Amino acid sequence: MSTVEQGRIARRFAALRAEGRAGLVTFITAGDPDHDTCAALLKGLPAAGADLIELGMPFSDPMADGPAIQASDLRALKAGARVSRTLELVRAFRAAEADTPVILMGYYNPIYAYGVERFLADAGAAGVDGLIVVDLPPEEDAELCLPALKAGISFVRLATPTTDDARLPAVLRNTSGFVYYVAIAGITGTASADAVAVAGAVERLKRHTDLPVAVGFGIKTPDQAAGIARVADAAVVGSAIVSRIAANLDADGTARPGLVDDVLGFVRELSAGVRGARG
Amino acid sequence: MSRPNTFRAGPDEHGHFGIYGGRFVAETLMPLILEVEKAYDEARADPDFQGEMKARLAQYVGRPNPLYFAERLTAHLGGAKVYFKREELNHTGAHKINNCIGQILLARRMGKKRIIAETGAGQHGVATATVCALFDMPCTIYMGEVDIARQQPNVFRMKLLGAEVRSVTSGARTLKDSMNEALRDWVTNVEDTYYLIGTVAGPHPYPAMVRDFQSVIGDEVRRQMQEMEGRLPDSLVACVGGGSNAMGLFHPFLDDPAVAMIGVEAAGHGVDKGPDAHAASITGGRPGVLHGNRTYLLQDEDGQILEGHSISAGLDYPGVGPEHSWLHDMGRVEYAAVTDDEALAAFQLCARLEGIIPALESAHALAEIVKRAPSLPQDHLMVLCLSGRGDKDIFTVAGHLGVTL
Ligand SMILES: Cc1ncc(COP(=O)(O)O)c(C=O)c1O
């Protein structure tokens, strides 16, 4: 098994650096709107321009998420999403795609219920590269962060506008892969970040770490993604993509035929924004 | 598990009671929680803070409230001597105000400008709105749509007191979802907002802090029982939603091994009637992580939180305070569960025998006493925490009795 330092995440950011551009990180929820549609979306994401993939692990109580991702979690759960099915999605994706990193993002309880050791073993085997677990701050590193690092899976930490200089070293200590800067104090899919404030925050992070910095929360359009791509190593888009999925559902929640093409088309626009940002 | 020298030392510096508790929150909230912890540690050691709290509890809340010998109920049950700790006589009609006085003084001390809270039955919402009126702070209360429908009188009271009541339409639209929304608000308004949690749950330091503020209940019972009977009680019985009235009654007695304690959860339609039929987290759940702490939770195999059910909005929560989870595992406190029907019967019994209409929450604890007292000796001193009055519940109860008001 590859170690964290030479894993897919590090290789992808090195390649982006070599290309002289920032990356696009896309977020969708595993099993939204249903298992097969989600699998088709995942499969199409790299060609549509996603440089890294965040795959949300649905949770009944997503405390840090706004209405769009809350709704997508509920859709996925209603369609039968489970931790084991999420790992199946990754395994199927990995069978056809060797290079694009997959980071699972979610809340701790479903992982805890699955069993930490078993989860890390199964996630590693499925081809998961990293974890973002919203409700595990550094104070709880012993739960999952340290075991994940031991298992060769990155633990990507969130730094936020409330993370001051005194606290930053603790936040960065066991972080690996990249640092995810949450551009606003708030939940996903609501306010938009101010690019100037983000630039300052990224600079501050860079003084404390050599890891790449991805920025997310509130990035909704190709233009906004481009703005972030000028100042950070990657731009993360979640709620806007998830809302695009929602816009392609029938009243009863079933996927309309054009869903995958429409969503991937939107990802292509985001990617064009990010790729053209420093041109 | 080895028995500790004391049950009153927890939590440790990380907020753990054994494996329970902790600080499972988003990074955005971490600095805020550390700030609350620091401010509370300072306030706790400050005689001025303690003095003001004591004065407010005396003059505004009406403490101490009586420990009352329920003579007719005792005669009716024919066994243990039953006492009521009359928390329902507090201003606003429940124990919730004890905690609100403590936390509003802390929020003011921290220079916070805005208060948010979650509420289930509306008792904590009313108590929060009350102290916010008293201290002239704007206040937003999150309340599930389902609870708003079944606790109309309290919704109106909150509005009269000047609070904004926000209806929560996500998830099951009850207490757990209100807590999610309050956390979302806090994460968004980090600069000026204080989150006034209403029970012994949430991330550290809330479980310990709310317990400390509620411990006035047990401290008074200790003193009052000494005065009335010249000794300690033999058993204490309290309902457990999040568990704040129970922790407040139990904590001062945890190191008195002769005092038995029974926490009463809501069995709803019956703990054996399926995972969504009850709200008994300890009796029918297993450990997990939600709302900032590890504790017993109602959840499915995949770790998704279940909705739970209780006739009582204040007990309709899929979790329980982490200290209760620990006390359960240690065997120090016994946890039982009472159904909707048993609580309804106790509710009516109390009204007719004692002239006291109890909250449906408290009626759960009373129902457990109805089961136990008859087989106990007459010198057994049993204390019920009568955590609230039942005016708010008359519409719910009337509905169940087939009466239209
Ligand atoms: C009267 C009364 N008792 C008990 C409770 C349950 O809360 P806790 O378990 O924190 O005491 C409530 C909650 O709303 C209540 O209103």
mmCIF file of C-alpha atoms and ligand atoms in Angstrom, chain B residues 93-96 119-124 175 198-200 239-246 313-315 359 361-362 387-389 392, ligand 1:
data_model
loop_
_atom_site.group_PDB
_atom_site.id
_atom_site.type_symbol
_atom_site.label_atom_id
_atom_site.label_comp_id
_atom_site.label_asym_id
_atom_site.label_seq_id
_atom_site.Cartn_x
_atom_site.Cartn_y
_atom_site.Cartn_z
ATOM 1 C CA GLY B 93 -42.961 26.368 35.525
ATOM 2 C CA ALA B 94 -40.028 24.003 35.164
ATOM 3 C CA HIS B 95 -36.457 23.303 36.201
ATOM 4 C CA LYS B 96 -35.131 24.702 32.921
ATOM 5 C CA THR B 119 -36.426 23.666 22.476
ATOM 6 C CA GLY B 120 -38.626 20.586 22.456
ATOM 7 C CA ALA B 121 -41.560 21.014 24.812
ATOM 8 C CA GLY B 122 -40.969 24.737 24.725
ATOM 9 C CA GLN B 123 -40.067 24.864 28.429
ATOM 10 C CA HIS B 124 -36.431 25.596 27.718
ATOM 11 C CA LEU B 175 -35.842 18.408 19.235
ATOM 12 C CA GLY B 198 -31.039 23.425 27.479
ATOM 13 C CA THR B 199 -29.872 20.071 28.746
ATOM 14 C CA VAL B 200 -26.789 18.128 29.850
ATOM 15 C CA CYS B 239 -37.365 11.636 33.982
ATOM 16 C CA VAL B 240 -34.597 11.695 31.400
ATOM 17 C CA GLY B 241 -34.904 13.507 28.100
ATOM 18 C CA GLY B 242 -31.446 14.969 27.702
ATOM 19 C CA GLY B 243 -31.195 14.379 31.418
ATOM 20 C CA SER B 244 -30.741 17.783 33.058
ATOM 21 C CA ASN B 245 -33.356 17.584 35.819
ATOM 22 C CA ALA B 246 -32.150 14.067 36.627
ATOM 23 C CA ALA B 313 -42.061 16.642 23.438
ATOM 24 C CA GLY B 314 -39.444 17.229 26.130
ATOM 25 C CA LEU B 315 -38.384 13.572 26.139
ATOM 26 C CA ALA B 359 -45.707 18.026 33.018
ATOM 27 C CA GLU B 361 -42.209 14.602 31.189
ATOM 28 C CA SER B 362 -42.434 14.485 34.991
ATOM 29 C CA SER B 387 -39.599 18.887 36.881
ATOM 30 C CA GLY B 388 -42.464 20.941 35.471
ATOM 31 C CA ARG B 389 -46.114 21.781 35.529
ATOM 32 C CA LYS B 392 -48.593 23.196 28.477
HETATM 33 C C1 LIG C 1 -40.828 19.716 32.543
HETATM 34 C C2 LIG C 1 -39.721 19.034 31.838
HETATM 35 N N1 LIG C 1 -39.120 17.990 32.419
HETATM 36 C C3 LIG C 1 -38.115 17.332 31.804
HETATM 37 C C4 LIG C 1 -37.674 17.686 30.553
HETATM 38 C C5 LIG C 1 -36.592 16.868 29.928
HETATM 39 O O1 LIG C 1 -35.358 17.503 29.942
HETATM 40 P P1 LIG C 1 -34.205 17.002 30.894
HETATM 41 O O2 LIG C 1 -34.093 15.541 30.722
HETATM 42 O O3 LIG C 1 -33.011 17.744 30.400
HETATM 43 O O4 LIG C 1 -34.533 17.375 32.273
HETATM 44 C C6 LIG C 1 -38.252 18.784 29.909
HETATM 45 C C7 LIG C 1 -37.786 19.201 28.579
HETATM 46 O O5 LIG C 1 -38.325 19.996 27.891
HETATM 47 C C8 LIG C 1 -39.309 19.466 30.574
HETATM 48 O O6 LIG C 1 -39.902 20.512 29.995
#
